[in-house]
Amino acid sequence: MIKALKDAGISALIALGIFGAMVGLPSVVGEGGKLSLDPQPWTVAIIVAVVFIGRLGMVLWQANRKPRVKAKSAAHSKYTISNVAGPLLLIVAVVLPMAGDRYLIDVGVLVMTYVMLGWGLNIVVGLAGLLDLGYVAFYAVGAYSYALLAQTFGLGFWTCLPLAGLLAAFWGMLLGFPVLRLRGDYLAIVTLAFGEIIRVVLLNWTQLTGGPNGISGIPRPTLFGLKFTLGDGPDTFAGFFHLTPSVTYRVAFLYYVIFGLALLTNWVSSRLRRLPLGRAWEALREDEIACRALGINVTTTKLTAFAIGACFGGFAGAFFATRQAFISPESFTFIESAIVLAVVVLGGLGSQIGVALAAIVMIGGGEVFRDFNEYRMLIFGLALVVVMVVRPRGLVSGRTPSVSLGKGVHIAADMMSQGHG
Amino acid sequence: MAEVLLSVDRLTMRFGGLLAVNAVSFEVRAGDITALIGPNGAGKTTVFNCITGFYKPTGGRIIMHRPNGGDLELAGMPGFLINQRAKVARTFQNIRLFAGMTVLENLMVAQHNTVMPNVARGLLAVFGLGNFRHLEAAAIEKARHWLDRVGLIERADEPAGSLPYGAQRRLEIARAMCTDPRILCLDEPAAGLNPRESDELSALLMSIRDDGCAVLLIEHDMGVVMRISDHVIVLDHGVGLADGTPTEIKANKHVIAAYLGEEDPEDIAEIVA
């Protein structure tokens, strides 16, 4: 009974975390277009209560219905956070834009961008164990690639997206070569410098990049040629579907674009983890010398990790450029790398769901606490410290084996190596 | 006499002012268990590291004779190529398993080059292209075979780091064998094993030899060395001291002097027992 109560309590907490922000704090447009929050504590309380009672009932019902089966598969029936939170988050992410709240979707886009960046960096840091402090460089390469290709050659977003990814991957390999022999602190320093070099070049190469003025008027993405402008011509989204033109369509479309890109990142990296390449990355993190003794080409393995991680950074960068319609070197400072790395570390190195949760907590949380003004960073910092004290290996730590003869057993994080850089 | 697989010719390794290995020559023959012994600091592990590509020797040659006739110079070749092309596999004195990966995964990583012949094929596998599934299934079969042989099949899905010491040693040997080597180099495989485990190890090594893989081992446990070796090489202070069958080595005066500093029949009896 106590176990059931605890289980229900955890579900209620998850519900509170998710709906507290989404339902409990809707923003309304008041007089003079002023945005203000309209807290709905009772709605949230009701939702949380429903989840609590529902979960409690479900657990009790299951316990009473087939006690024998449960005893048998005790090891199996443990609800892991990825089994519960994964589908739940996915559903929330799919329906989020339907709320139609512009602010909410904007925050969603922001969170999703960091989820994607986190998943991309996770390949390099979490799987291959290479500490990369300059990930923002690939984000910048992607963004500038799209902006420049679109401005110079008039190419569209969907043509430029793979190009931006390829260019970022190329730069990932360029970074990879000199740092192949470096480990730990030294690797971190060089990658950090690489991030800064890219930014400084963007800042000073005025003829190409516009320097500190950046690039503006970057074209928006289209849906099979349908534009998301405020007109109602036949070539616009609203006109084609006979809808009232609204900015929300464009924002929602952008949301689904980044959502799709993030899912792609997740799919590719989860799949790679179960393939020889991903296994070699993880083996590299565990012991590089043993890898060499087993005939694994450490150079190629490291370069592929850098390139594929960078490629997803490039995709995210191209998306960032098209979403903002304006980019400048200011958007690609070291703090971005630090935030993405914090998302990965906080989420748990190598854990997909952990990174997603951490991005929601860090980026979404940062938005929710915007009202606290100067206390925001204080609360934020405190929260990070608390998480790291309570769960030093991140929110979701450990790993599931990529292949197993029987049932795969979750491997605790203290068994794993964190890589030597 | 069996064909020579590996010939080490006047191998020299110098670290700054320290001459760790000085013109050491020996041969490893197919179908033999060759033991490399010597007091601490004699340069045994250095020789190993040169053969397996972890060090680039400062002098001398290491030639791998391949069955198709092509000779391969190993000195200065990168370590991963020595495993891939010359088919030399090794284990380490301080066990180097992928502790956070399962026992089975350790053996799968060892078959990396079989399952993923090149990066392009590795990336195509993401989309389910190529014959990846087939290769993966074959790799799992081979891993299963070796897990059976080292008696770890029951623990296939446990993290390698959670295995007891003796099992980790056996797993490391199985992992090396999964790369299909022609020479298996073992750096002190019996260190830290109890007598029963040493016996099991001896049996395993002899079965590996009987399957046609030559074994080159560094070992301090003279019981194991004298029982299973076909050929013993003694090093002392970086110099080759003796080379012969276990019986010849037991009787060699230089070897006895190197181990004891002087000739004392009682202590000799203790060592060779």
XYZ file of C-alpha atoms in Angstrom:
694
model
C 0.000 0.000 0.000
C 2.796 2.385 0.934
C 4.585 1.408 -2.264
C 1.451 2.162 -4.268
C 1.079 5.533 -2.535
C 4.695 6.343 -3.296
C 4.238 5.321 -6.916
C 1.134 7.489 -7.225
C 2.953 10.341 -5.524
C 5.734 10.203 -8.112
C 3.204 10.212 -10.943
C 1.483 13.195 -9.350
C 4.813 15.000 -9.119
C 5.518 14.359 -12.790
C 2.049 15.632 -13.609
C 2.673 18.712 -11.487
C 5.937 19.336 -13.260
C 4.379 19.053 -16.692
C 0.993 20.645 -16.189
C 2.097 23.124 -13.548
C 3.767 25.214 -16.198
C 1.576 24.358 -19.158
C -1.879 24.647 -17.655
C -1.195 26.455 -14.397
C 0.568 29.463 -15.818
C -1.138 30.551 -19.024
C -0.367 34.052 -20.182
C -3.141 36.405 -21.184
C -3.053 39.564 -23.196
C -4.426 42.345 -21.057
C -5.191 45.987 -21.828
C -2.749 47.684 -24.142
C -1.332 44.365 -25.333
C 0.350 43.775 -22.000
C 1.201 40.148 -21.372
C 0.481 38.849 -17.917
C 0.270 35.495 -16.212
C -3.061 34.143 -15.130
C -2.253 31.441 -12.573
C -4.708 28.555 -12.418
C -3.730 26.717 -9.220
C -7.079 24.926 -8.917
C -7.002 23.476 -12.414
C -3.511 22.153 -11.766
C -4.567 20.803 -8.380
C -7.460 18.946 -9.988
C -5.255 17.466 -12.725
C -2.643 16.392 -10.201
C -5.324 14.874 -7.959
C -6.814 12.988 -10.917
C -3.385 11.625 -11.871
C -2.694 10.646 -8.257
C -5.994 8.843 -7.735
C -5.901 7.276 -11.183
C -2.401 5.982 -10.718
C -3.164 4.714 -7.225
C -6.246 2.903 -8.493
C -4.309 1.405 -11.383
C -1.478 0.126 -9.208
C -3.874 -1.333 -6.618
C -5.989 -2.909 -9.320
C -2.954 -4.507 -10.931
C -1.671 -5.739 -7.587
C -4.993 -7.391 -6.732
C -5.717 -8.771 -10.158
C -2.740 -10.934 -10.946
C -0.409 -11.115 -7.998
C 1.310 -14.283 -9.252
C 2.361 -12.842 -12.589
C 3.678 -9.776 -10.882
C 5.817 -11.752 -8.450
C 7.301 -13.688 -11.331
C 8.321 -10.735 -13.409
C 9.347 -8.555 -10.531
C 12.565 -7.524 -12.212
C 10.711 -6.659 -15.402
C 7.759 -4.760 -14.037
C 9.844 -1.979 -12.567
C 8.673 1.215 -14.224
C 11.784 2.952 -15.411
C 11.719 6.655 -15.994
C 12.271 6.199 -19.722
C 9.337 3.788 -20.030
C 6.959 6.205 -18.337
C 8.287 9.661 -19.088
C 9.260 8.970 -22.715
C 5.805 8.333 -24.207
C 4.262 10.908 -21.864
C 6.659 13.622 -23.027
C 6.134 12.614 -26.639
C 2.355 13.003 -26.343
C 2.715 16.353 -24.588
C 5.158 17.497 -27.276
C 2.780 16.515 -30.092
C -0.266 18.253 -28.651
C 1.527 21.315 -27.288
C 0.965 23.648 -30.284
C -2.742 22.769 -30.288
C -3.071 24.860 -27.166
C -2.625 27.716 -29.604
C -0.732 29.810 -27.102
C 1.976 31.715 -28.940
C 4.215 32.139 -25.886
C 3.954 28.478 -24.974
C 4.881 27.372 -28.502
C 7.818 29.781 -28.540
C 9.125 28.312 -25.313
C 8.496 24.872 -26.792
C 10.617 25.741 -29.835
C 13.406 26.996 -27.587
C 13.309 23.901 -25.373
C 13.169 21.633 -28.397
C 16.215 23.330 -29.927
C 18.194 22.610 -26.786
C 16.861 19.057 -26.624
C 18.178 18.560 -30.126
C 21.535 20.199 -29.374
C 21.756 18.121 -26.203
C 21.116 14.909 -28.112
C 23.704 15.911 -30.710
C 26.343 16.701 -28.099
C 25.416 13.533 -26.245
C 26.938 11.542 -29.094
C 30.299 13.209 -28.566
C 30.324 13.608 -24.795
C 27.981 10.896 -23.573
C 28.789 8.054 -25.923
C 32.323 8.675 -27.139
C 33.396 10.346 -23.887
C 35.097 13.276 -25.641
C 34.593 16.470 -23.679
C 33.607 19.134 -26.209
C 33.313 22.686 -24.886
C 32.986 24.262 -28.329
C 29.806 22.665 -29.594
C 28.318 26.072 -30.362
C 30.818 26.346 -33.232
C 28.852 23.758 -35.231
C 25.601 25.474 -34.327
C 27.121 28.668 -35.763
C 28.446 26.898 -38.866
C 24.973 25.506 -39.530
C 23.290 28.858 -39.013
C 25.724 30.825 -41.194
C 25.742 28.099 -43.853
C 22.003 28.402 -44.274
C 21.987 32.182 -44.050
C 24.764 32.607 -46.620
C 23.506 29.927 -49.012
C 20.023 31.409 -48.879
C 21.241 34.974 -49.392
C 23.842 34.240 -52.052
C 22.191 31.519 -54.108
C 18.568 31.970 -53.104
C 18.298 28.387 -51.926
C 15.385 27.344 -49.716
C 15.482 25.998 -46.192
C 14.919 22.360 -47.118
C 17.743 22.383 -49.672
C 20.110 24.077 -47.276
C 19.318 21.928 -44.273
C 21.335 18.883 -45.405
C 24.069 21.182 -46.744
C 24.318 22.940 -43.386
C 24.559 19.541 -41.695
C 27.281 18.405 -44.088
C 29.292 21.590 -43.669
C 29.044 21.342 -39.890
C 30.141 17.692 -40.085
C 33.102 18.777 -42.198
C 34.078 21.323 -39.558
C 33.582 18.668 -36.918
C 36.193 16.543 -38.673
C 38.500 19.552 -39.015
C 38.271 20.028 -35.263
C 38.681 16.301 -34.782
C 42.036 15.952 -36.500
C 44.179 18.155 -34.263
C 42.557 16.937 -31.054
C 42.849 13.217 -31.768
C 45.760 12.790 -29.410
C 44.405 15.071 -26.710
C 42.475 13.905 -23.713
C 40.699 15.362 -20.725
C 41.476 18.951 -19.803
C 43.600 19.514 -22.899
C 40.833 18.399 -25.220
C 38.366 20.621 -23.382
C 40.622 23.660 -23.758
C 41.202 23.121 -27.481
C 37.509 22.599 -28.239
C 36.723 25.710 -26.205
C 39.228 27.666 -28.254
C 37.781 26.242 -31.468
C 34.339 27.566 -30.514
C 35.797 30.992 -29.863
C 37.841 31.001 -33.086
C 34.727 30.357 -35.160
C 32.918 33.188 -33.396
C 35.824 35.609 -33.789
C 36.138 34.760 -37.482
C 32.411 35.387 -37.966
C 32.795 38.675 -36.145
C 35.731 39.918 -38.203
C 35.190 38.553 -41.680
C 32.929 41.451 -42.466
C 32.706 41.010 -46.264
C 31.300 37.518 -45.938
C 29.409 37.449 -42.665
C 28.515 41.068 -42.133
C 30.602 41.064 -38.961
C 28.833 42.283 -35.831
C 25.867 43.457 -37.919
C 25.025 39.858 -38.682
C 22.801 38.663 -41.486
C 19.160 39.634 -41.623
C 16.231 38.771 -43.853
C 16.919 35.042 -43.771
C 14.022 33.295 -45.544
C 11.488 31.319 -43.551
C 10.870 27.656 -44.258
C 7.940 26.612 -46.430
C 5.618 23.614 -46.265
C 5.889 22.043 -49.725
C 6.128 25.526 -51.190
C 3.407 27.061 -49.044
C 4.580 30.200 -47.324
C 3.608 31.247 -43.833
C 3.203 34.944 -44.519
C 0.267 36.993 -43.351
C -1.274 37.271 -46.830
C -4.048 34.981 -48.080
C -2.804 34.238 -51.605
C -3.005 30.687 -52.980
C 0.704 30.133 -52.294
C 0.367 30.777 -48.564
C -0.568 28.202 -45.969
C -3.612 30.119 -44.756
C -4.798 30.849 -48.290
C -4.380 27.275 -49.515
C -6.354 25.790 -46.642
C -8.824 28.714 -46.494
C -7.888 29.686 -42.960
C -7.676 33.068 -41.348
C -4.027 34.173 -41.640
C -2.319 34.030 -38.252
C 1.220 34.144 -36.908
C 0.443 31.085 -34.809
C 0.506 28.831 -37.880
C 4.066 29.817 -38.625
C 5.186 29.383 -35.042
C 3.436 26.023 -34.806
C 5.012 24.973 -38.100
C 8.460 25.945 -36.827
C 7.709 23.983 -33.691
C 6.919 20.852 -35.664
C 10.020 21.333 -37.830
C 12.340 21.405 -34.818
C 10.316 18.624 -33.214
C 10.880 16.480 -36.302
C 14.589 17.337 -36.392
C 14.938 16.495 -32.717
C 13.172 13.175 -33.235
C 15.500 12.463 -36.151
C 18.507 13.166 -33.924
C 17.109 10.891 -31.262
C 16.326 8.134 -33.716
C 19.712 8.210 -35.398
C 21.698 8.352 -32.181
C 19.630 5.692 -30.406
C 19.990 3.474 -33.412
C 23.706 4.120 -33.783
C 24.171 3.155 -30.158
C 22.948 -0.335 -30.984
C 25.163 -0.615 -34.059
C 28.873 -1.425 -34.214
C 29.791 2.236 -34.633
C 27.987 3.279 -31.456
C 29.378 0.321 -29.572
C 32.854 1.366 -30.666
C 32.144 4.889 -29.326
C 31.134 3.510 -25.989
C 34.107 1.163 -25.940
C 36.295 4.183 -26.668
C 34.806 5.940 -23.655
C 35.464 2.879 -21.501
C 39.024 2.140 -22.614
C 40.818 3.573 -25.620
C 43.901 1.355 -25.323
C 41.825 -1.827 -25.281
C 40.050 -0.556 -28.406
C 43.340 -0.255 -30.237
C 44.370 -3.744 -29.163
C 41.124 -5.050 -30.663
C 41.834 -3.575 -34.061
C 39.464 -0.625 -33.806
C 40.679 2.407 -35.699
C 40.487 4.987 -32.937
C 41.027 7.874 -35.368
C 38.019 7.084 -37.565
C 35.893 6.265 -34.553
C 36.616 9.612 -32.912
C 36.170 11.529 -36.165
C 32.792 9.936 -36.865
C 31.654 10.878 -33.378
C 32.764 14.486 -33.892
C 31.284 14.627 -37.403
C 27.892 13.125 -36.578
C 27.559 15.187 -33.402
C 28.492 18.312 -35.359
C 26.068 17.426 -38.149
C 23.116 17.590 -35.768
C 24.489 20.825 -34.337
C 24.501 22.142 -37.913
C 20.870 21.133 -38.473
C 19.896 22.908 -35.274
C 21.886 25.949 -36.390
C 20.102 26.119 -39.753
C 16.819 25.903 -37.917
C 17.899 28.662 -35.545
C 18.743 30.914 -38.496
C 15.418 30.350 -40.218
C 13.479 30.821 -37.013
C 15.182 34.070 -36.018
C 15.484 35.366 -39.601
C 18.489 37.227 -38.220
C 21.784 35.907 -36.924
C 24.879 37.560 -35.549
C 27.985 36.251 -33.793
C 26.432 37.310 -30.487
C 24.153 34.275 -30.554
C 27.083 31.877 -30.584
C 29.023 32.707 -27.460
C 30.626 30.243 -25.083
C 27.627 30.369 -22.761
C 25.610 28.457 -25.369
C 28.156 25.621 -25.369
C 28.099 25.666 -21.589
C 24.307 25.451 -21.456
C 24.177 22.557 -23.905
C 26.911 20.733 -22.002
C 25.067 21.422 -18.738
C 21.919 19.919 -20.280
C 23.851 16.772 -21.200
C 25.634 16.428 -17.860
C 22.527 17.218 -15.840
C 20.452 14.783 -17.856
C 22.963 11.999 -17.474
C 25.735 11.245 -19.951
C 24.487 8.966 -22.689
C 20.844 9.053 -21.603
C 18.385 10.273 -24.251
C 15.390 10.794 -21.984
C 17.596 12.376 -19.314
C 18.819 15.010 -21.758
C 15.240 15.813 -22.803
C 14.164 16.190 -19.162
C 17.191 18.321 -18.367
C 16.493 20.622 -21.324
C 12.900 21.055 -20.164
C 13.996 21.758 -16.604
C 16.838 24.093 -17.557
C 15.427 26.002 -20.512
C 11.714 25.740 -19.739
C 12.386 26.301 -16.045
C 14.451 29.354 -16.885
C 11.473 30.774 -18.796
C 8.987 29.982 -16.030
C 11.121 31.725 -13.451
C 11.565 34.808 -15.639
C 9.266 36.698 -13.271
C 11.750 36.327 -10.462
C 14.103 38.641 -12.324
C 17.466 38.778 -10.606
C 16.667 35.759 -8.456
C 16.199 33.624 -11.541
C 19.856 32.685 -11.954
C 20.125 32.165 -8.203
C 17.268 29.669 -8.160
C 18.609 28.100 -11.312
C 22.125 27.699 -9.939
C 20.822 26.348 -6.667
C 18.659 23.827 -8.492
C 21.657 22.622 -10.503
C 23.773 22.241 -7.379
C 21.002 20.296 -5.635
C 20.557 17.963 -8.604
C 24.276 17.316 -8.834
C 24.498 16.597 -5.095
C 21.510 14.264 -5.099
C 22.195 12.621 -8.446
C 25.873 13.105 -9.262
C 25.620 11.090 -12.484
C 22.684 13.123 -13.827
C 18.903 12.798 -13.690
C 18.826 9.520 -15.593
C 22.084 7.645 -15.258
C 23.352 4.273 -16.324
C 22.847 2.520 -19.616
C 20.935 -0.335 -21.159
C 23.046 -2.892 -23.011
C 22.995 -2.582 -26.803
C 22.674 -6.338 -27.249
C 21.746 -9.174 -24.927
C 21.212 -12.897 -24.937
C 18.407 -12.864 -22.403
C 16.744 -9.832 -20.938
C 18.904 -6.762 -20.928
C 19.763 -5.597 -17.438
C 20.208 -1.901 -16.780
C 23.813 -1.083 -15.956
C 24.357 1.301 -13.065
C 26.363 4.416 -13.780
C 29.038 3.716 -11.178
C 30.132 0.797 -13.321
C 30.666 3.042 -16.347
C 33.625 5.139 -17.215
C 32.986 8.811 -17.956
C 35.675 8.900 -20.562
C 38.996 10.627 -20.332
C 38.078 13.452 -22.643
C 59.540 -28.431 -36.744
C 56.523 -26.226 -37.207
C 56.646 -23.139 -39.385
C 57.814 -19.870 -37.885
C 54.956 -17.395 -37.441
C 56.709 -14.426 -35.944
C 60.389 -13.660 -35.946
C 61.770 -10.934 -33.739
C 65.172 -9.897 -34.927
C 67.554 -7.799 -32.816
C 64.654 -5.837 -31.335
C 65.833 -2.744 -29.487
C 63.793 -0.250 -27.511
C 65.349 2.765 -25.912
C 63.527 5.289 -23.697
C 65.864 8.265 -23.566
C 68.917 7.021 -21.685
C 67.285 3.762 -20.663
C 67.906 0.756 -22.858
C 64.846 -1.343 -22.004
C 65.307 -4.011 -24.651
C 68.704 -4.625 -26.222
C 68.907 -6.629 -29.457
C 66.541 -9.389 -28.454
C 65.865 -12.090 -31.049
C 63.454 -15.010 -30.875
C 60.864 -16.859 -32.871
C 57.278 -17.860 -32.273
C 56.243 -21.050 -34.050
C 52.761 -22.005 -35.130
C 51.057 -24.461 -32.797
C 53.364 -23.627 -29.877
C 52.880 -22.024 -26.529
C 55.897 -19.767 -26.188
C 56.615 -18.286 -22.772
C 58.581 -15.114 -22.189
C 59.977 -15.087 -18.658
C 62.445 -13.079 -16.676
C 62.791 -11.124 -13.440
C 60.857 -7.881 -12.901
C 62.046 -5.097 -15.170
C 63.618 -7.496 -17.655
C 61.760 -5.852 -20.552
C 59.119 -8.517 -21.206
C 56.153 -6.137 -21.370
C 58.194 -3.739 -23.506
C 58.779 -6.531 -26.026
C 55.037 -7.191 -25.974
C 54.223 -3.548 -26.522
C 56.580 -3.454 -29.499
C 55.030 -6.552 -31.053
C 51.467 -5.293 -30.588
C 52.213 -1.814 -31.851
C 51.932 0.164 -28.634
C 55.591 1.163 -28.894
C 57.560 1.920 -31.998
C 60.838 0.046 -31.554
C 64.026 2.082 -31.905
C 65.771 -0.749 -33.699
C 65.384 -4.236 -35.071
C 62.649 -5.966 -36.975
C 59.482 -7.856 -36.131
C 58.317 -9.961 -39.044
C 54.985 -11.728 -39.256
C 55.052 -14.619 -41.720
C 51.620 -15.046 -43.236
C 50.385 -18.353 -44.652
C 49.942 -16.873 -48.131
C 53.639 -16.059 -48.168
C 53.477 -12.311 -47.626
C 55.708 -11.116 -44.818
C 54.540 -8.201 -42.748
C 56.845 -5.831 -40.868
C 55.149 -5.034 -37.539
C 57.717 -2.571 -36.184
C 56.151 0.878 -36.381
C 52.778 -0.297 -37.669
C 49.839 1.282 -35.786
C 48.400 -1.014 -33.109
C 44.959 -1.413 -34.626
C 46.429 -2.535 -37.970
C 48.581 -5.136 -36.233
C 45.405 -6.679 -34.904
C 43.481 -6.226 -38.148
C 46.072 -7.347 -40.676
C 48.721 -9.339 -38.846
C 46.115 -10.983 -36.600
C 47.987 -10.476 -33.358
C 45.703 -10.102 -30.318
C 46.702 -9.270 -26.791
C 45.542 -8.990 -23.201
C 46.888 -6.652 -20.577
C 48.736 -7.084 -17.305
C 46.179 -4.887 -15.548
C 42.917 -6.095 -17.058
C 41.439 -3.682 -19.573
C 37.828 -4.642 -20.084
C 35.024 -2.283 -21.063
C 33.743 -2.347 -17.489
C 30.464 -0.527 -18.120
C 29.489 -2.756 -21.020
C 28.110 -6.255 -20.670
C 30.189 -9.387 -21.125
C 28.508 -9.985 -24.474
C 29.049 -6.395 -25.602
C 32.755 -6.741 -24.835
C 32.934 -9.651 -27.261
C 30.858 -7.737 -29.828
C 33.231 -4.775 -29.735
C 36.067 -7.209 -30.446
C 34.303 -8.185 -33.683
C 33.859 -4.551 -34.714
C 35.794 -4.883 -37.970
C 33.840 -7.957 -39.044
C 30.432 -6.460 -38.347
C 31.349 -3.015 -39.675
C 33.930 -3.385 -42.473
C 33.985 0.377 -43.084
C 32.374 3.582 -41.912
C 30.035 3.870 -44.908
C 28.626 0.412 -44.202
C 28.354 1.353 -40.529
C 26.277 4.406 -41.397
C 24.122 2.549 -43.925
C 23.223 0.110 -41.156
C 21.346 2.987 -39.470
C 18.785 2.719 -42.245
C 18.828 -1.079 -42.128
C 20.826 -1.349 -45.369
C 23.648 -3.780 -46.083
C 23.904 -7.242 -44.601
C 24.378 -5.894 -41.101
C 21.784 -8.162 -39.473
C 23.445 -11.230 -40.891
C 26.905 -10.158 -39.714
C 25.584 -9.197 -36.289
C 23.906 -12.597 -35.851
C 27.141 -14.354 -36.834
C 29.062 -12.201 -34.355
C 26.636 -13.091 -31.562
C 27.097 -16.775 -32.419
C 30.852 -16.495 -32.176
C 30.583 -14.594 -28.906
C 28.302 -17.347 -27.601
C 30.867 -19.953 -28.604
C 33.636 -18.216 -26.679
C 31.424 -17.538 -23.678
C 30.745 -21.262 -23.555
C 34.438 -22.065 -23.715
C 35.414 -19.725 -20.890
C 32.353 -20.651 -18.843
C 30.739 -17.210 -18.805
C 27.586 -17.884 -20.817
C 25.424 -17.550 -17.694
C 26.768 -14.064 -17.059
C 26.607 -12.792 -20.646
C 24.301 -9.884 -19.794
C 26.114 -8.658 -16.712
C 28.445 -5.678 -16.795
C 32.027 -6.855 -17.242
C 33.158 -4.729 -14.298
C 30.992 -6.738 -11.905
C 32.673 -10.078 -12.678
C 35.108 -11.610 -10.196
C 38.785 -11.238 -11.004
C 39.348 -14.703 -12.450
C 36.310 -14.379 -14.716
C 37.562 -10.997 -15.945
C 40.861 -12.612 -16.942
C 39.014 -15.325 -18.870
C 36.740 -12.752 -20.500
C 39.730 -10.738 -21.659
C 41.166 -13.864 -23.313
C 37.798 -14.632 -24.937
C 37.601 -11.043 -26.165
C 41.053 -11.263 -27.730
C 40.121 -14.585 -29.345
C 37.023 -13.011 -30.904
C 39.335 -11.042 -33.212
C 40.402 -14.382 -34.813
C 44.094 -14.011 -34.022
C 46.928 -16.171 -35.276
C 49.036 -15.234 -32.274
C 47.506 -14.551 -28.876
C 49.777 -12.498 -26.626
C 48.968 -12.781 -22.927
C 50.570 -10.496 -20.368
C 50.615 -12.376 -17.051
C 47.295 -14.182 -17.463
C 47.733 -16.230 -14.261
C 48.510 -13.249 -12.003
C 46.147 -13.206 -9.043
C 44.492 -16.509 -9.849
C 44.070 -19.267 -7.275
C 45.518 -22.746 -8.041
C 42.229 -24.086 -9.370
C 41.784 -21.072 -11.653
C 45.385 -21.437 -12.877
C 44.669 -25.031 -13.831
C 41.558 -23.967 -15.726
C 43.583 -21.262 -17.453
C 46.263 -23.771 -18.459
C 43.609 -26.039 -19.923
C 42.060 -23.107 -21.814
C 45.415 -22.023 -23.248
C 46.247 -25.543 -24.348
C 42.863 -25.873 -26.050
C 43.461 -22.548 -27.836
C 46.850 -23.837 -28.991
C 45.312 -27.086 -30.181
C 42.850 -25.070 -32.257
C 45.806 -23.693 -34.176
C 46.392 -20.312 -32.562
C 49.927 -19.753 -31.330
C 50.208 -18.402 -27.793
C 52.913 -16.057 -26.570
C 52.757 -15.421 -22.852
C 54.541 -13.489 -20.165
C 54.158 -15.250 -16.868
C 55.672 -15.284 -13.413
C 53.874 -18.429 -12.281
C 56.602 -20.945 -13.121
C 54.245 -23.834 -12.420
C 52.016 -22.729 -15.282
C 54.951 -21.859 -17.561
C 56.782 -25.156 -17.154
C 53.604 -27.209 -17.453
C 52.138 -25.776 -20.637
C 54.977 -24.147 -22.597
C 56.557 -25.764 -25.599
C 59.237 -23.153 -25.762
C 60.627 -20.711 -23.195
C 62.552 -17.479 -23.759
C 64.325 -15.843 -20.831
C 65.048 -12.128 -20.699
C 67.149 -10.304 -18.148
C 67.954 -6.600 -18.124
C 66.698 -6.256 -21.662
C 68.940 -8.995 -23.038
C 67.955 -12.449 -24.252
C 69.468 -14.899 -21.780
C 68.266 -18.309 -22.867
C 65.956 -19.935 -25.362
C 64.794 -23.546 -25.277
C 62.377 -26.154 -24.008
C 61.198 -25.955 -20.391
C 63.558 -28.786 -19.404
C 66.550 -27.024 -20.916
C 65.630 -23.760 -19.229
C 65.266 -25.413 -15.813
C 68.837 -26.620 -16.093
C 70.314 -23.410 -17.510
C 72.898 -21.871 -15.172
C 72.486 -18.320 -16.484
C 68.761 -18.405 -15.882
C 69.208 -19.610 -12.348
C 71.776 -16.920 -11.681
C 69.495 -14.229 -13.093
C 66.610 -15.275 -10.874
C 68.575 -15.816 -7.689
C 71.707 -13.768 -8.125
C 73.742 -16.889 -7.317
C 73.649 -20.607 -7.711
C 71.773 -22.249 -4.874
C 70.250 -25.652 -5.621
C 67.575 -25.459 -2.907
C 66.104 -22.171 -4.120
C 66.222 -23.378 -7.687
C 64.176 -26.378 -6.719
C 61.651 -24.008 -5.142
C 61.309 -21.901 -8.242
C 60.967 -24.649 -10.760
C 58.585 -26.684 -8.581
